[in-house]
Coordinates of C-alpha atoms and ligand atoms in Angstrom, one line a residue:
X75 CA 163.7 155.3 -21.0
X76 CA 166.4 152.2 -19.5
X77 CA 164.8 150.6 -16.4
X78 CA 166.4 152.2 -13.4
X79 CA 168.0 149.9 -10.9
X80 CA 169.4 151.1 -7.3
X81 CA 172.7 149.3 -5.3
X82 CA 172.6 150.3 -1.8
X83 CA 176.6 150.0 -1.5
X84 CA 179.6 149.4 -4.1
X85 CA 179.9 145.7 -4.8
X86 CA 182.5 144.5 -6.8
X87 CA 182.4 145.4 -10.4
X88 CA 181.7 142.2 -12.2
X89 CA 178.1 142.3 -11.3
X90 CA 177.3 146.3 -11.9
X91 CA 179.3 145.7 -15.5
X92 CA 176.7 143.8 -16.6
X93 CA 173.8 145.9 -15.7
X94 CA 175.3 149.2 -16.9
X95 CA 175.5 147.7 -19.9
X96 CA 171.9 147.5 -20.0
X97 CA 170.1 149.7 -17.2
X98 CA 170.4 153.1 -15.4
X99 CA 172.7 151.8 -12.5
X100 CA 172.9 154.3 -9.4
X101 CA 174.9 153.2 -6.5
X102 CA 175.0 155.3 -2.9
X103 CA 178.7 156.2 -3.1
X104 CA 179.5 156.1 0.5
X105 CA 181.0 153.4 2.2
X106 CA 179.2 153.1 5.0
X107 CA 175.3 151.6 5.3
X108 CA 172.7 153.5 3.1
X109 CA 170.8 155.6 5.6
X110 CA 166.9 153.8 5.9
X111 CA 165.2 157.3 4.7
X112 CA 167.4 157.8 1.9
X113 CA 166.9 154.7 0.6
X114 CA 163.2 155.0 1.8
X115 CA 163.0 158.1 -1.3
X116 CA 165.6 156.2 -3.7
X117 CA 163.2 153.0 -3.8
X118 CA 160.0 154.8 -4.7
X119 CA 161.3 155.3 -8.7
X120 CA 163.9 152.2 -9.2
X121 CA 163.0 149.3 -11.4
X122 CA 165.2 146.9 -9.3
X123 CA 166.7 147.0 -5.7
X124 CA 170.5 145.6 -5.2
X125 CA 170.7 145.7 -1.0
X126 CA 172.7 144.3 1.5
X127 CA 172.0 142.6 4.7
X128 CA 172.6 145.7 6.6
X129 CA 169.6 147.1 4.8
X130 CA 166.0 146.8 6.1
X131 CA 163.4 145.8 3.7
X132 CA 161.0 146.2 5.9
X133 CA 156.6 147.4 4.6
X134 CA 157.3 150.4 4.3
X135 CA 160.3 150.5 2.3
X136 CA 158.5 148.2 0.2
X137 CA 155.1 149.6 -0.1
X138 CA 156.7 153.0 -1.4
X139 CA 158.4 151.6 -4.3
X140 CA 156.2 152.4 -7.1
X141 CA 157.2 150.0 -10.0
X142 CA 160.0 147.9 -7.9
X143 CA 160.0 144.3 -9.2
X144 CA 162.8 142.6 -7.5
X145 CA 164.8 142.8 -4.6
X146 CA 168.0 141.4 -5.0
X147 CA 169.8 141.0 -1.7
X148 CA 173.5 140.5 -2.1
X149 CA 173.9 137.5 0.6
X150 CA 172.6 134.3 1.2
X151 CA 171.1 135.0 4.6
X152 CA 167.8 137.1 3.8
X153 CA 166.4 137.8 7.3
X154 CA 166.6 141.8 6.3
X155 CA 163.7 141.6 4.2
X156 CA 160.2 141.1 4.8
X157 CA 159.7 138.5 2.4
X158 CA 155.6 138.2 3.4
X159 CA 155.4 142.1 2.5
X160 CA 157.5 141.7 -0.7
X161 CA 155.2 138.9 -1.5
X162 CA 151.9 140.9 -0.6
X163 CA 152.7 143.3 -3.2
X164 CA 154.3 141.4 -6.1
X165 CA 157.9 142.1 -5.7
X166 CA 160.5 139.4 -6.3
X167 CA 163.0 138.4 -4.0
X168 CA 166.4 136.8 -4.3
X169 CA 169.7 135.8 -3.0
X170 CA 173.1 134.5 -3.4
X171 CA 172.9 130.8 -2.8
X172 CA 176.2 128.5 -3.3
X173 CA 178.5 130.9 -4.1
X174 CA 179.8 131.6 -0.7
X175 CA 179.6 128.0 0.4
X176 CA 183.3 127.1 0.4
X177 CA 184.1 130.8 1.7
X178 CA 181.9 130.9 4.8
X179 CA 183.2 127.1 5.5
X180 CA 186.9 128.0 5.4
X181 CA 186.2 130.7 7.6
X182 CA 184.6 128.7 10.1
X183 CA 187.2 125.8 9.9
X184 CA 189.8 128.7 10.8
X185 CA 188.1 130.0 14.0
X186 CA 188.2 126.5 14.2
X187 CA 191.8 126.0 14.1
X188 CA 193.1 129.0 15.6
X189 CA 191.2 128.4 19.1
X190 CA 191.7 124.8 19.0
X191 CA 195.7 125.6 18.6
X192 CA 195.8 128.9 20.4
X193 CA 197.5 130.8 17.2
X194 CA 196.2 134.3 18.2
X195 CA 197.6 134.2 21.8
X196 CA 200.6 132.3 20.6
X197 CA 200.8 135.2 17.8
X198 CA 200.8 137.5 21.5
X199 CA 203.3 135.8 23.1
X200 CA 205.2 135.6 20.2
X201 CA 205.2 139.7 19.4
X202 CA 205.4 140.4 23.0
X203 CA 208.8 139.1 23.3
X204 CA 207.6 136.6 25.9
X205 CA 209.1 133.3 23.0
X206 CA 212.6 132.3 25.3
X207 CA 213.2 129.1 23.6
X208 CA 211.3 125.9 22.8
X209 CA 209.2 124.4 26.3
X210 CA 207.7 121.4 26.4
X211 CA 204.6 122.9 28.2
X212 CA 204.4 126.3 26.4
X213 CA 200.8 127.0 24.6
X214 CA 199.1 123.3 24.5
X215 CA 196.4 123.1 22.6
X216 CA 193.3 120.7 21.7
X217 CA 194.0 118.4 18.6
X218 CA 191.2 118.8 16.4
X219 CA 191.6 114.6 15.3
X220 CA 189.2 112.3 16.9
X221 CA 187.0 115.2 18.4
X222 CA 183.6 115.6 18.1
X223 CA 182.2 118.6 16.1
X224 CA 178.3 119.3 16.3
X225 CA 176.9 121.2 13.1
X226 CA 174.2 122.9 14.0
X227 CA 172.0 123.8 10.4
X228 CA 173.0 121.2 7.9
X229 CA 172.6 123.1 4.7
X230 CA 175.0 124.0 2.1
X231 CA 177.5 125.6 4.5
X232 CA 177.5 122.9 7.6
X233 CA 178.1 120.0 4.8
X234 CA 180.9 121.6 3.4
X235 CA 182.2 122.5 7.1
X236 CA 181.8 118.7 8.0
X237 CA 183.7 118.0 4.9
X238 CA 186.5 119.9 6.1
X239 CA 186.6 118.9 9.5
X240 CA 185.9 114.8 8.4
X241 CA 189.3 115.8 6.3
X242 CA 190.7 116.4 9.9
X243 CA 189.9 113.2 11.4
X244 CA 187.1 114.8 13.8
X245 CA 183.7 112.8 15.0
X246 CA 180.6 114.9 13.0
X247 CA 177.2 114.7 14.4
X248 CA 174.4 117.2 13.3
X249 CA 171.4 118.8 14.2
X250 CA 168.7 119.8 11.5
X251 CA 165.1 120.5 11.3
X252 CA 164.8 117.3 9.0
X253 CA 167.7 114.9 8.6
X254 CA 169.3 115.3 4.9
X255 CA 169.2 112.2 3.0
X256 CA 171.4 109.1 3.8
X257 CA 173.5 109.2 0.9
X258 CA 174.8 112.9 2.1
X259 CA 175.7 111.5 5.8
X260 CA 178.0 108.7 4.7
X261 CA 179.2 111.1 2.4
X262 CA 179.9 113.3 5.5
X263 CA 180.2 110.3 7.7
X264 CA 177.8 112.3 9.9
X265 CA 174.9 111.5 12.2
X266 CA 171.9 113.1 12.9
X267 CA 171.3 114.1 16.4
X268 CA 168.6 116.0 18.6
X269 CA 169.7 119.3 19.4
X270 CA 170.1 118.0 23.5
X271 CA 172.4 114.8 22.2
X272 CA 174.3 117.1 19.9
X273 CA 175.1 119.5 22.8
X274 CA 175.8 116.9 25.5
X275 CA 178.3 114.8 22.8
X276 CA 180.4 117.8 21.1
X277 CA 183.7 119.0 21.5
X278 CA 182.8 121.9 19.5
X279 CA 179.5 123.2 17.7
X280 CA 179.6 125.0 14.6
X281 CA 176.4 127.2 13.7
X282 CA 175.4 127.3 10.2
X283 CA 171.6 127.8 10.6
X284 CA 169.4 130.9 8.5
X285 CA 167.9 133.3 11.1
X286 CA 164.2 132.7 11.7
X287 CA 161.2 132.9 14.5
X288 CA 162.3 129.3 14.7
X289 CA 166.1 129.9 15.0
X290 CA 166.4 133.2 17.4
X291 CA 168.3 132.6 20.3
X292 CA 168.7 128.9 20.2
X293 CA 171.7 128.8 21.3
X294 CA 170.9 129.9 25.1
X295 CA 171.5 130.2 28.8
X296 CA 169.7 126.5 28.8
X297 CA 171.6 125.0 25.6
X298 CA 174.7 126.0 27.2
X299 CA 174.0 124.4 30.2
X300 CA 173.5 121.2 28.6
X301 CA 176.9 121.3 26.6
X302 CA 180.2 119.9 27.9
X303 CA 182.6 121.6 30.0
X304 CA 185.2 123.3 27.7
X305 CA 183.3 122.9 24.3
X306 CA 184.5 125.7 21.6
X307 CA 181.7 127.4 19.7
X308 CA 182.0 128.5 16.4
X309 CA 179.2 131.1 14.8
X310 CA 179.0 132.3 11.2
X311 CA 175.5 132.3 10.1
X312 CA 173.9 134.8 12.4
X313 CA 174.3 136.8 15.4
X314 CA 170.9 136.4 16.5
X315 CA 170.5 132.6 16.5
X316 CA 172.3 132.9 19.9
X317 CA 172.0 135.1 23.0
X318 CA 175.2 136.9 23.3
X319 CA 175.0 137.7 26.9
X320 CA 174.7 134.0 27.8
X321 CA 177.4 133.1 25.5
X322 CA 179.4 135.7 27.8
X323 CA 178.1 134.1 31.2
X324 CA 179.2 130.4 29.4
X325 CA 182.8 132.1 28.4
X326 CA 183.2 133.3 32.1
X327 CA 181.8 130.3 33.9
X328 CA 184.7 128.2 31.2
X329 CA 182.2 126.1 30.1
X330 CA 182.6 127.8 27.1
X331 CA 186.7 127.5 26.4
X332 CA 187.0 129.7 23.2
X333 CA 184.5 131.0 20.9
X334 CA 185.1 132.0 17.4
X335 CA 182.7 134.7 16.0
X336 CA 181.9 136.4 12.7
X337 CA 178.6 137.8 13.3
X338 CA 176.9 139.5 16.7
X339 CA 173.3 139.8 18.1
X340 CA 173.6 143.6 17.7
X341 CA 176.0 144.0 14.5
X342 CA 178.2 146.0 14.1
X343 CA 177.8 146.3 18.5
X344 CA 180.0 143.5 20.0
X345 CA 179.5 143.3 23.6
X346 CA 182.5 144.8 25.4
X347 CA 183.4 141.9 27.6
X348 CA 183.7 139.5 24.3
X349 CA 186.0 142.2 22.9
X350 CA 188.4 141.9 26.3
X351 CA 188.7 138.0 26.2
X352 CA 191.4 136.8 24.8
X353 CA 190.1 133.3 24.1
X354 CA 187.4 134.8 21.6
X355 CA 188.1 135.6 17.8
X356 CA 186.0 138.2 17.0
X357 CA 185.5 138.9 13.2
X358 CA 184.4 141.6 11.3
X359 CA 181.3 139.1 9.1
X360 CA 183.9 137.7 6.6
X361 CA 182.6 134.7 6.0
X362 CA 182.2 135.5 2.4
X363 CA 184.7 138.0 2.1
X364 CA 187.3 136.3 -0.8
X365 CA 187.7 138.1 -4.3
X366 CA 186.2 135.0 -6.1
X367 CA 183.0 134.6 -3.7
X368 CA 182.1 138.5 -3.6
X369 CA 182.7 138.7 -7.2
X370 CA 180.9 135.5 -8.0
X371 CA 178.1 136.9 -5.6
X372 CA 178.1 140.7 -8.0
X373 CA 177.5 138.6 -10.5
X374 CA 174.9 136.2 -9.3
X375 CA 172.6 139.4 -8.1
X376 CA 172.9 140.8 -11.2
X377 CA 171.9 138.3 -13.4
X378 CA 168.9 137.8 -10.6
X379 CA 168.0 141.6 -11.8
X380 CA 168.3 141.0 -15.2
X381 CA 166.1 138.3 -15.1
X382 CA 163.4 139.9 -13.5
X383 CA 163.5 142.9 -15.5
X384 CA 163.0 140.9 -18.6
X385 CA 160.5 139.3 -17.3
X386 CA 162.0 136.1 -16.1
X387 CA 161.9 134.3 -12.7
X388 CA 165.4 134.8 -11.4
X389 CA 167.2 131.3 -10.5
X390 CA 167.7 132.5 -7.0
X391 CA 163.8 133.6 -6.3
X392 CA 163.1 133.1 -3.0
X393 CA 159.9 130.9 -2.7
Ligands
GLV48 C1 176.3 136.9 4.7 O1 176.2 136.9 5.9 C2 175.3 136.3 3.9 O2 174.2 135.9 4.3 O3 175.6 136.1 2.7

């Protein structure tokens, strides 16, 4: 009898190609995010697990699968699973590491961009019919040259964001639980910064941190008191690693002048007052979303599957 192997939601084709060809591939065929009992009674005789962040893997989801070996999340972010339970009773776990690098940072760089250079209200005034001829005062913007970003996470995703903003001429100072190695900051032409000097020197702050105990909510009522008047704030990593309804209090007070967003504390919820500010991009979590990454990303959990089922530690195990 093939090993069995479950996918919570259809991914893109590359990736379930290769297991059909060698497994029992079910997939839930709505699209919408598998219901936590269903997939509660579809884990308990499945071989391998293909999930998504929107799916819990919490104890008891793992504890009923009877002969699961790996779960193979299809992200890189894996605060979704309980990676101490999965641990506890010998089930793999993986990710999608470097593939979505590039991806996440363009999308980033864009939010980036567009509030910097006010291209969704200038889109507005445009389509409104309100554009009456060329004014010397009409939409002025913030030039991103000679500005100082602040990364906040300097991992795969906040180096390749501060090569793209370097590329723009901006100032790049960083925050990370350890500094990376010198080498990679005059690569990046970035220094390393406490989290307080980072805040009270930046233009604009990108987030690029995982979500952990450590990470929840530290972007806050008190971190945006220390930042600068009129700093823009960027957030793709997750929505959890700041408290939304301070980030509201900063937009209102304008010491926050335009946030760009792709994740939310309570995803898919977006506070209502974000969604009626107009200097706020609000994004549906794109960051990975381009035919390359997601199909590089199909790929990358099913080979992680493949692996494991053969008996193989997966190159994206997650220690
Ligand atoms: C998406 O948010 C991911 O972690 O890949």
């Amino acid at each position: 009898m093939k090993k069995k192997v479950y996918i919570t939601r259809q991914i893109p084709e590359s990736g379930v190609d290769l297991l059909k060809g060698k497994y029992r591939v079910e997939i839930f065929p709505e699209n919408r995010p598998m219901p936590g009992d269903l997939l509660l009674q579809k884990v308990e005789d499945c071989d391998a697990l293909v999930c998504l962040i929107s799916d819990s893997i919490d104890e008891k989801i793992i504890a009923s699968a009877k002969k699961l070996k790996i779960v193979a999340n299809f992200a890189v972010g894996y605060n979704n699973i309980d990676i101490a339970a999965a641990k506890k009773y010998g089930i793999m776990a993986t990710n999608t590491p470097g593939v979505l690098t590039n991806a996440t940072a363009e999308i980033a760089f864009a939010m980036l961009i567009v509030l910097t250079r006010k291209i969704m209200e200038a889109d507005r005034f445009t389509r409104t019919g309100r554009f009456s001829g060329w004014d010397p005062l009409l939409l002025l913007g913030d030039e991103l040259r000679g500005k100082t970003l602040g990364i906040i996470g300097m991992g795969r995703i906040g180096q390749e964001m501060a090569m793209k903003c370097k590329a723009f001429g901006m100032n790049l100072v960083y925050h990370n639980r350890r500094p990376v190695d010198q080498k990679t900051e005059k690569r990046l032409s970035a220094s390393y910064a406490s989290l307080n000097k980072l805040l009270h020197l930046s233009d604009a702050i990108s987030i690029h941190t995982p979500l952990n105990h450590e990470t929840y909510h530290l972007v806050n009522e008190q971190t945006f008191e220390e930042m600068k008047t009129g700093t823009y704030l960027i957030n793709t990593s997750r929505g959890e690693v700041m408290d939304e309804k301070a980030l509201v209090h900063a937009l209102k007070a304008g010491k926050i002048k335009g946030a760009g967003l792709d994740v939310y504390e309570f995803e898919p919820e977006i506070s209502r007052e974000l969604m009626g500010m107009s200097n706020v991009v609000l994004l549906p979590h794109i960051g990975s979303a381009t035919k390359e990454t997601r199909s590089r990303m199909s790929e990358m959990v099913a080979k992680n599957v493949i692996a494991a089922l053969e008996g193989k530690v997966p190159d994206n195990l997650i220690p």
